Backbone as a ProteinNet text record, in pm:
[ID]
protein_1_A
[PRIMARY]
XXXXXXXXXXXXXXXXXXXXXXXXXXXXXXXXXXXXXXXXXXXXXXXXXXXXXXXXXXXXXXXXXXXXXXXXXXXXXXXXXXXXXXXXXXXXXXXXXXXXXXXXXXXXXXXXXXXXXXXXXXXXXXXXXXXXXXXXXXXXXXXXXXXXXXXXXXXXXXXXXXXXXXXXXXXXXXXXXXXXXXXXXXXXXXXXXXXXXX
[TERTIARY]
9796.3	9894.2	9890	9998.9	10040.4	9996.9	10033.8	10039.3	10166	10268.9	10426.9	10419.1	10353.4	10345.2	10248.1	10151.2	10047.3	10086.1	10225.2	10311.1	10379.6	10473.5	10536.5	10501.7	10352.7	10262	10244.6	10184.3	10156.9	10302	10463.5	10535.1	10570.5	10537	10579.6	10456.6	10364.1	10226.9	10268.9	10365	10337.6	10338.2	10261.6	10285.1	10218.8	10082.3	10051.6	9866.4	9791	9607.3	9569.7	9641.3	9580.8	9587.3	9661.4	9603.3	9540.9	9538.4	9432.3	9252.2	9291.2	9145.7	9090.5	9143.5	9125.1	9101.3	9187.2	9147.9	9012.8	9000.7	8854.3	8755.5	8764.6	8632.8	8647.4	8773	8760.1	8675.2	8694.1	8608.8	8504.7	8462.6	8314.1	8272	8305	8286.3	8250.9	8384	8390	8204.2	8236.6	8141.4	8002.7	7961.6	7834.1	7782.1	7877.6	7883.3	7872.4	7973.5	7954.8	7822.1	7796.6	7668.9	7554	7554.7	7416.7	7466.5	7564.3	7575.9	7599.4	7650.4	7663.2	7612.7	7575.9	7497.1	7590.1	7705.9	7748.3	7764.7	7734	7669.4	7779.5	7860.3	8016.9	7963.5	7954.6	7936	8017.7	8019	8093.7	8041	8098.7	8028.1	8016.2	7919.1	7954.3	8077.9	8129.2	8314	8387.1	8364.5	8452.8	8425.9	8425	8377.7	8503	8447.1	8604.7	8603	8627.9	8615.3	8743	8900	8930.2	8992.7	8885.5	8831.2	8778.4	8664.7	8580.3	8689.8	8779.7	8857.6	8953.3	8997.8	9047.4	8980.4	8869.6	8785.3	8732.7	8714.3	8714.2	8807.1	8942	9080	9069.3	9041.5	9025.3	8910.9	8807.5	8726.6	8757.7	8865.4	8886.6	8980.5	9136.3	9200.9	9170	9087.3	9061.9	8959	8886.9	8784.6	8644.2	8640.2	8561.4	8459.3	8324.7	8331.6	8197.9	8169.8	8021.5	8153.7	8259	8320.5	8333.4	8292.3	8309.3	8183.1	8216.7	8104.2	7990.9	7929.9	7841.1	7893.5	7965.5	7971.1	7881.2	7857.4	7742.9	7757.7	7702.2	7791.1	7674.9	7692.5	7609.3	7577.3	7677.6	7622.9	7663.4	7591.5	7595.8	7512.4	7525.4	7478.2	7436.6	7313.9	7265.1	7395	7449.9	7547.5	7685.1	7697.5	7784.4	7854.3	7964.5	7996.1	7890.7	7800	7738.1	7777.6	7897.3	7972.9	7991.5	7959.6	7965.7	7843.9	7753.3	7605.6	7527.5	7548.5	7426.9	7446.5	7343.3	7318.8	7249.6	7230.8	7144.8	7065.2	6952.1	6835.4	6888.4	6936.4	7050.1	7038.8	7040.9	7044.4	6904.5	6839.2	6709.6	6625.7	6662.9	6610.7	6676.7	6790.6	6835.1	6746.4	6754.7	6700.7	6760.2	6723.9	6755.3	6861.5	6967	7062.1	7184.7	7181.2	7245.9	7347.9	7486.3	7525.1	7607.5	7557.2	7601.5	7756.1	7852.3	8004.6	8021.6	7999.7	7971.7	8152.8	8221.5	8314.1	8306.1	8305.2	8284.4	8363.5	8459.5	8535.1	8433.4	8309.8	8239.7	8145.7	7998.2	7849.5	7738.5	7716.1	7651.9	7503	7386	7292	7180.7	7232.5	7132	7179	7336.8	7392	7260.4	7318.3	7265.9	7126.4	7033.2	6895.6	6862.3	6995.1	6966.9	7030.4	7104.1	7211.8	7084.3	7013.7	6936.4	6822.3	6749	6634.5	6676.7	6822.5	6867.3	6842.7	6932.9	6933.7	6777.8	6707.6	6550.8	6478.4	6520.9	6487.5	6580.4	6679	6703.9	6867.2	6906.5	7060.2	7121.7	7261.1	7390.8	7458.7	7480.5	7553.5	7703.4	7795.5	7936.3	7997.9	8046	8103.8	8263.8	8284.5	8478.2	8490.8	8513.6	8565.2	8588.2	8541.4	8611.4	8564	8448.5	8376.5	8336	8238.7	8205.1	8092.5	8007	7913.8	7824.1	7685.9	7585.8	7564.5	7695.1	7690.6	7750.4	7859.6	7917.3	7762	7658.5	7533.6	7475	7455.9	7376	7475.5	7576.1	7619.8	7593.4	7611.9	7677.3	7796.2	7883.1	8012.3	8088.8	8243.6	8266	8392.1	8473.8	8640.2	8644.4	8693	8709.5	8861.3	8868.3	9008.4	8985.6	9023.4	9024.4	9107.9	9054.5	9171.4	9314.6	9404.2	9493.4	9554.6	9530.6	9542.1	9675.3	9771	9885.4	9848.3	9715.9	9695.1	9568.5	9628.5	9502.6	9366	9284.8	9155.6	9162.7	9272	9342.9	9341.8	9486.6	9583.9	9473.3	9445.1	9303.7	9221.4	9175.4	9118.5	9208.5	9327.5	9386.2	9406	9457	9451.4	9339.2	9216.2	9099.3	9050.6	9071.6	9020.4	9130.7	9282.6	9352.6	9350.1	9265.9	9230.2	9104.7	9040.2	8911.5	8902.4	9018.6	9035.4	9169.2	9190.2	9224.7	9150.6	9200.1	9151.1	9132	9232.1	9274	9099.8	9055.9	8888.4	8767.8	8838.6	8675.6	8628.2	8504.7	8380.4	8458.8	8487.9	8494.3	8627.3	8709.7	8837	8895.4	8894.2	8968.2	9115.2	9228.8	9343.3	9351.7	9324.4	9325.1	9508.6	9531.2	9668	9772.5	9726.4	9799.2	9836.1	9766.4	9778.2	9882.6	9877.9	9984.3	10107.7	10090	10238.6	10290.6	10214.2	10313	10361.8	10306.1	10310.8	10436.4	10428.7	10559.9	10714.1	10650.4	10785.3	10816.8	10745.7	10813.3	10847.3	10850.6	10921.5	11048.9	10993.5	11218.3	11263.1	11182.6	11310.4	11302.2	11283.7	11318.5	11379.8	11496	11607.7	11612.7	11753.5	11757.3	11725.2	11709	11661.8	11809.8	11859.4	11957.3	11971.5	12115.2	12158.6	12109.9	12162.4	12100.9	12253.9
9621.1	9560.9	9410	9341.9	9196.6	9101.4	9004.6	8908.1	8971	8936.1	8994.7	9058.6	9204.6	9334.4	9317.6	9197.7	9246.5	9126.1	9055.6	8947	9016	9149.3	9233.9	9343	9366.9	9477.1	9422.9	9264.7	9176.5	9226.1	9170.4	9132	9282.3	9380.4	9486.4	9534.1	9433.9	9572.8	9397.5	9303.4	9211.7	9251.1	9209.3	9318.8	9430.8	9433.1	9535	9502.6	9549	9484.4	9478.1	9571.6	9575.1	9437.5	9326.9	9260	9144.5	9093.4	9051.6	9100.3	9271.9	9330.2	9298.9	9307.9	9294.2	9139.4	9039	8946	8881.9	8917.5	8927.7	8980	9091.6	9138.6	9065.6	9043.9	8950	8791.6	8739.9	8636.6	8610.8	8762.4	8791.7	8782.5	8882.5	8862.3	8735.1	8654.7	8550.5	8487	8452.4	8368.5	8438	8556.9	8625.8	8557.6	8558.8	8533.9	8386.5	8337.1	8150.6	8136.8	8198.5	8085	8054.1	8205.1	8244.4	8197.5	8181.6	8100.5	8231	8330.6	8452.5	8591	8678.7	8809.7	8887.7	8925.8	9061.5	9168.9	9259	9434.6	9517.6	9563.4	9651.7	9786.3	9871.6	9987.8	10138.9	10273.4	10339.7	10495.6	10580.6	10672.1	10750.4	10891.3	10941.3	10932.7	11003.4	11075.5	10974	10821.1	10741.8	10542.7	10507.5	10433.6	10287	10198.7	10084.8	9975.9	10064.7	9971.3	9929.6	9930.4	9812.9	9739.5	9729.9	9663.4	9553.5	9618.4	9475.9	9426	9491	9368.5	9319.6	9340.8	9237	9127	9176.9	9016.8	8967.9	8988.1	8937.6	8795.4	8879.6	8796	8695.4	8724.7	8662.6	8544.7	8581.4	8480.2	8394.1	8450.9	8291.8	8237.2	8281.3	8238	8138.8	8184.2	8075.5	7994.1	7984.8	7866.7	7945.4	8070	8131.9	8196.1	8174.9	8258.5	8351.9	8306.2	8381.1	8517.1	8522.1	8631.1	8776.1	8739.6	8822.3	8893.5	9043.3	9127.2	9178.9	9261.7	9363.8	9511.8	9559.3	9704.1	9764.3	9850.2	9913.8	10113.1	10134.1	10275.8	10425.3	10495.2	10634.3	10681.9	10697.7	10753.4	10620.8	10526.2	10458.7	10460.4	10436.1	10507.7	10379.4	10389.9	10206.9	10208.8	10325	10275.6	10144.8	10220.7	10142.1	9937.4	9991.6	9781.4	9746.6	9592.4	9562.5	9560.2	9519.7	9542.1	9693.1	9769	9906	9990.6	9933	9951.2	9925.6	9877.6	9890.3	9998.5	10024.2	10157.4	10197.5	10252.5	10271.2	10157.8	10181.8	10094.4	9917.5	9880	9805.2	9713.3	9829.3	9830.2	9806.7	9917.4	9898	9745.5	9681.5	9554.9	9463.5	9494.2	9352.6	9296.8	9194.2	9143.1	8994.7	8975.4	8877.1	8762.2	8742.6	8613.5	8718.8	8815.6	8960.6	9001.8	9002.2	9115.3	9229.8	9350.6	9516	9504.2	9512.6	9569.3	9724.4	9856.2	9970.9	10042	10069.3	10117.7	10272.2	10374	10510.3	10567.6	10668	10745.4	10840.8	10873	10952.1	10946.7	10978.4	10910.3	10991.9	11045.9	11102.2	11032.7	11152.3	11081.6	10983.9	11029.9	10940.1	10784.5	10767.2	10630.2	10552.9	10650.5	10609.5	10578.3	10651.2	10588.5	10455	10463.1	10298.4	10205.7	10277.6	10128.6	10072.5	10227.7	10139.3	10060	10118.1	10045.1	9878.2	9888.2	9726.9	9648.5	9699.4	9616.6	9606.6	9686.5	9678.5	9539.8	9560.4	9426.3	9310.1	9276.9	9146.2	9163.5	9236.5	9228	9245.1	9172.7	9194.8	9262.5	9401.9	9487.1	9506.8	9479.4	9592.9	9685.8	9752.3	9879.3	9914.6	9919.7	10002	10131.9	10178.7	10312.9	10440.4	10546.6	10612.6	10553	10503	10439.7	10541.3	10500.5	10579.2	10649	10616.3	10750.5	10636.8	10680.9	10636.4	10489.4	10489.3	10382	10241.3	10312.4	10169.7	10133.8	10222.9	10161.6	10080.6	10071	10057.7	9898.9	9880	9788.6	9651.4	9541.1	9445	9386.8	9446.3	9423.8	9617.8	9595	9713.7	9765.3	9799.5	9751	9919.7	10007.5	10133.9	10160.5	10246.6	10337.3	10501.8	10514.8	10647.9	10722.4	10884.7	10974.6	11008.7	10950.4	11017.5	10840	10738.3	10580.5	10577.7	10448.3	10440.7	10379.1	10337.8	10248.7	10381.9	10411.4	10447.3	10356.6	10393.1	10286.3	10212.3	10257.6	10156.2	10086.1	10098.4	10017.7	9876.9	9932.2	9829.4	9754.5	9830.2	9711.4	9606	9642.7	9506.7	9405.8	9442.1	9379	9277.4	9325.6	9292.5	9160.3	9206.3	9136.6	9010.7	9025.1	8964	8781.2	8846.3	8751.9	8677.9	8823.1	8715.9	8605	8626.9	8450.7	8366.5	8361.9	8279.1	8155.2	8034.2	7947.8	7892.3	7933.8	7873.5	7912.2	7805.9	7798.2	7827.1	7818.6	7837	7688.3	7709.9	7621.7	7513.9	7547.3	7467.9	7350.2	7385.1	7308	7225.4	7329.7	7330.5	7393.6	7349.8	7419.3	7489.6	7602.7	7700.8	7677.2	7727.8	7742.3	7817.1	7959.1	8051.1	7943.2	7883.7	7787.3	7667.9	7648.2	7518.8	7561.6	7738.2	7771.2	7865.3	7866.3	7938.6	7788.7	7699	7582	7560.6	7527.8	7488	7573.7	7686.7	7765.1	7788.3	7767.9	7720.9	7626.8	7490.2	7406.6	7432	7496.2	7527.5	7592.9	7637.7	7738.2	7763.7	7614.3	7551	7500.8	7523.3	7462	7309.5	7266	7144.2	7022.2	6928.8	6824.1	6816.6	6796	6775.9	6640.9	6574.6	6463.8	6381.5	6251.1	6130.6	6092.7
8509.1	8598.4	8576.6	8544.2	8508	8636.3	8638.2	8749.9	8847	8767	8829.8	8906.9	8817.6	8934.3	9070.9	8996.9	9172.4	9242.4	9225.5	9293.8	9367.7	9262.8	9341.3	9478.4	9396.4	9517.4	9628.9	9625.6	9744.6	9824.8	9778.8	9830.3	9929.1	9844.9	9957.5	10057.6	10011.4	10115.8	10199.7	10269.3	10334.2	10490.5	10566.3	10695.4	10727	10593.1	10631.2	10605.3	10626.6	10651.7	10482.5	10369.2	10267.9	10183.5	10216.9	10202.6	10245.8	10364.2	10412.8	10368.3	10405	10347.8	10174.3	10065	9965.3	9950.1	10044.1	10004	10073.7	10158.5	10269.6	10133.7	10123.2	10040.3	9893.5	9836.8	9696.1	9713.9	9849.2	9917	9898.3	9941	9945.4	9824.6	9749.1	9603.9	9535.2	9497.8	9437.1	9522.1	9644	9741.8	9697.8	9690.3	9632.8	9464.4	9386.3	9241.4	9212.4	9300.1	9229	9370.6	9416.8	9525.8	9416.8	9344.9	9279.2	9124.1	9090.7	8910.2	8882.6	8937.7	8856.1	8896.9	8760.6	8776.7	8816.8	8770.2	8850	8777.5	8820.1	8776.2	8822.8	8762.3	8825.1	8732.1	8859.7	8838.3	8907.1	8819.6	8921.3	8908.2	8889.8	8923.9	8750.7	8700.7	8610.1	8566.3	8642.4	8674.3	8668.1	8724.8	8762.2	8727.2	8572.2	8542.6	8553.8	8608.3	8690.5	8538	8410.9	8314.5	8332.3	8389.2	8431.4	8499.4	8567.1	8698.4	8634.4	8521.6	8456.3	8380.3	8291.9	8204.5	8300.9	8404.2	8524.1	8569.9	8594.8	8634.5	8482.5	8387	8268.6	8248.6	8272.8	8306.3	8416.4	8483.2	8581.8	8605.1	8573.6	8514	8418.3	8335.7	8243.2	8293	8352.2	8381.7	8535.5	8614.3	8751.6	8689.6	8628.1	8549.2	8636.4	8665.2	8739.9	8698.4	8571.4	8441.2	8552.9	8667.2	8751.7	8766.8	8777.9	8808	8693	8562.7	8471.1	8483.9	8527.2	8519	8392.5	8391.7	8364.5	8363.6	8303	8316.5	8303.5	8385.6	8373.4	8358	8262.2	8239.6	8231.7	8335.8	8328.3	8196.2	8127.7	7956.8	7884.8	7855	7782.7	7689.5	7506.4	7418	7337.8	7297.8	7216.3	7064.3	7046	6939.3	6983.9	7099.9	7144.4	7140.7	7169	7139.5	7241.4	7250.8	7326.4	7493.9	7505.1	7673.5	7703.4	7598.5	7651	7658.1	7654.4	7590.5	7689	7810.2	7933.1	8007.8	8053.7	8078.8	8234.7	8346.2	8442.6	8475	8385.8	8379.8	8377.5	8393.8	8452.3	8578.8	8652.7	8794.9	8848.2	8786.4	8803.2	8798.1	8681	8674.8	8743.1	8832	8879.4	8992	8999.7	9125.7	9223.1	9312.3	9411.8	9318.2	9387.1	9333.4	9277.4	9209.5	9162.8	9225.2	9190.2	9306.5	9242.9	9253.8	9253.2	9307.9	9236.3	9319.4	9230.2	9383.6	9313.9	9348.7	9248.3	9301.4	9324.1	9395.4	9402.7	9474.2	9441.7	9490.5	9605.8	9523.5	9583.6	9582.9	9620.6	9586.1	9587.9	9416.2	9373.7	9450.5	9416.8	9502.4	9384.7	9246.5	9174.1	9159.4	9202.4	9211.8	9364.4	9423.3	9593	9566.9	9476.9	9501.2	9435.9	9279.6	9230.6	9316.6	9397.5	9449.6	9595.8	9649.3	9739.6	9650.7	9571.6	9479	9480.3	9459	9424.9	9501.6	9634.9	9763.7	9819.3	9824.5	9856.4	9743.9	9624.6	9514	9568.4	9672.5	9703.9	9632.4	9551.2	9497	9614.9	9598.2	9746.2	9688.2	9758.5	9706.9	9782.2	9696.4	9814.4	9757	9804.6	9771.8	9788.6	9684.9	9687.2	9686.1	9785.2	9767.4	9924.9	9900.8	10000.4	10194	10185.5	10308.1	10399.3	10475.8	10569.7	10549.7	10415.2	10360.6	10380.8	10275.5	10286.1	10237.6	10109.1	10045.9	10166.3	10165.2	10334.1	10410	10467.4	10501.5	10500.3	10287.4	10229.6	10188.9	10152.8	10108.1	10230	10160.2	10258.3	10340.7	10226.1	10253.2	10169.6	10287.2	10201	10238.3	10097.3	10136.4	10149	10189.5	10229.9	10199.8	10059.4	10069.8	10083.9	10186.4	10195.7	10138.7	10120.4	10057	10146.8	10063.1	10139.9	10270.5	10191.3	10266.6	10123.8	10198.5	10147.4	10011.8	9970.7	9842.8	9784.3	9653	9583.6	9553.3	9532.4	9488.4	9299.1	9218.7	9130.6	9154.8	9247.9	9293.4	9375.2	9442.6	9554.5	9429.6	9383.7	9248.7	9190.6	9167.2	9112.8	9160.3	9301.4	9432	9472.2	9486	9471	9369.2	9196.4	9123.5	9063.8	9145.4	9154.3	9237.2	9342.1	9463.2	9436.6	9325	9313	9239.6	9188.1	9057.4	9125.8	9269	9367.4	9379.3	9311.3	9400.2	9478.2	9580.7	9726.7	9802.7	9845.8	9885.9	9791.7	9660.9	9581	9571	9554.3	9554.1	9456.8	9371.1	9231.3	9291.9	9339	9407.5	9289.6	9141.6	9059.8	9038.3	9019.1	8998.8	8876	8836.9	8728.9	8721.2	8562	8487.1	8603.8	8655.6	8682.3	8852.4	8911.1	9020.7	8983.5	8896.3	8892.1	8811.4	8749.7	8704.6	8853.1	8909.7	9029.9	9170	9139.3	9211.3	9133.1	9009.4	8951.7	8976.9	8963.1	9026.1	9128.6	9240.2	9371.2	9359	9332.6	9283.8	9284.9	9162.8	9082.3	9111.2	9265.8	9306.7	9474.3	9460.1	9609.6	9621.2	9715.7	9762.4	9720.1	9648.8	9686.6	9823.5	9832.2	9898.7	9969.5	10106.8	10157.5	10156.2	10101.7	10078.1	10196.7	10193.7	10342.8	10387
[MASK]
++++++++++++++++++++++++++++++++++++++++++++++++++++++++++++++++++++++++++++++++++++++++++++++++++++++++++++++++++++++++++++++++++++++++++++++++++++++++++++++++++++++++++++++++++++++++++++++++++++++

């Protein structure tokens, strides 16, 4: 999904909590990642891997000047042949520690996710969680954006949303104007009403 389209998605979900919520928890995010210089570990389930999710904030990290925002995929069968970004594996998780933060996206929550995701948070990582809410993982997280089955936004759709906001600069630390900030500044501009004569 382009800029356009999640310009367009904003314009119709307006009026409605999804985005306030996405941008609340993209907040968090960003605010977890640049406090600490970084570390983020994006993980999801066997079944359900948010690879992209990571090349969104990839994007997103270069385009807001945001680079603590470019994750870690982290992948259940990940195989040492693999390209190196596709090549971390579980053990992962295991080693993270304090300054770290876990964003676990899960439709659903297998229990061998649940024992690394608590292992983490017990080692000092800030963990949040995307996905159905209400289970063990919402608990366990710190923060935690909840799409339920059967909610007017799939959990896609909520990710773009999400990793869209997270390369927002409106309140980041840096109080740098990234490209995509001064080409949408410019086009309100040019397509704002003329100045009424004197």
């Amino acid at each position: 999904m382009d800029a356009v389209r999640v310009a367009w998605l904003r314009e119709v979900l307006t009026g409605t909590e999804w985005l306030g919520a996405t941008r609340r928890f993209a907040g968090v995010l960003r605010g977890s990642v640049v406090a600490h210089g970084g570390g983020l570990l994006l993980v999801g389930t066997p079944e359900y891997e948010p690879w992209h999710l990571a090349a969104h904030l990839v994007d997103e990290a270069a385009w807001s000047g945001t680079p603590e925002l470019a994750p870690t995929l982290v992948r259940h069968d990940a195989r040492p042949g693999d390209p190196a970004h596709l090549a971390v594996g579980p053990g992962r998780i295991a080693a993270a520690r304090r300054g770290e933060t876990l964003l676990v996206v899960a439709p659903e929550e297998p229990e061998p996710l649940l024992e690394r995701v608590h292992s983490a948070r017990r080692a000092g990582v800030t963990v949040l969680a995307l996905g159905a809410g209400g289970g063990e993982l919402a608990a366990m997280a710190h923060d935690t954006l909840a799409v339920p089955e059967g909610a007017e936004l799939d959990l896609d759709t909520v990710q773009h949303l999400v990793s869209a906001a997270a390369g927002e600069n409106a309140g980041s630390p840096r109080g740098r104007r990234g490209f995509r900030d001064r080409l949408s500044r410019l086009a309100e501009a040019l397509m704002a009403p003329p100045p009424a004569p004197w």
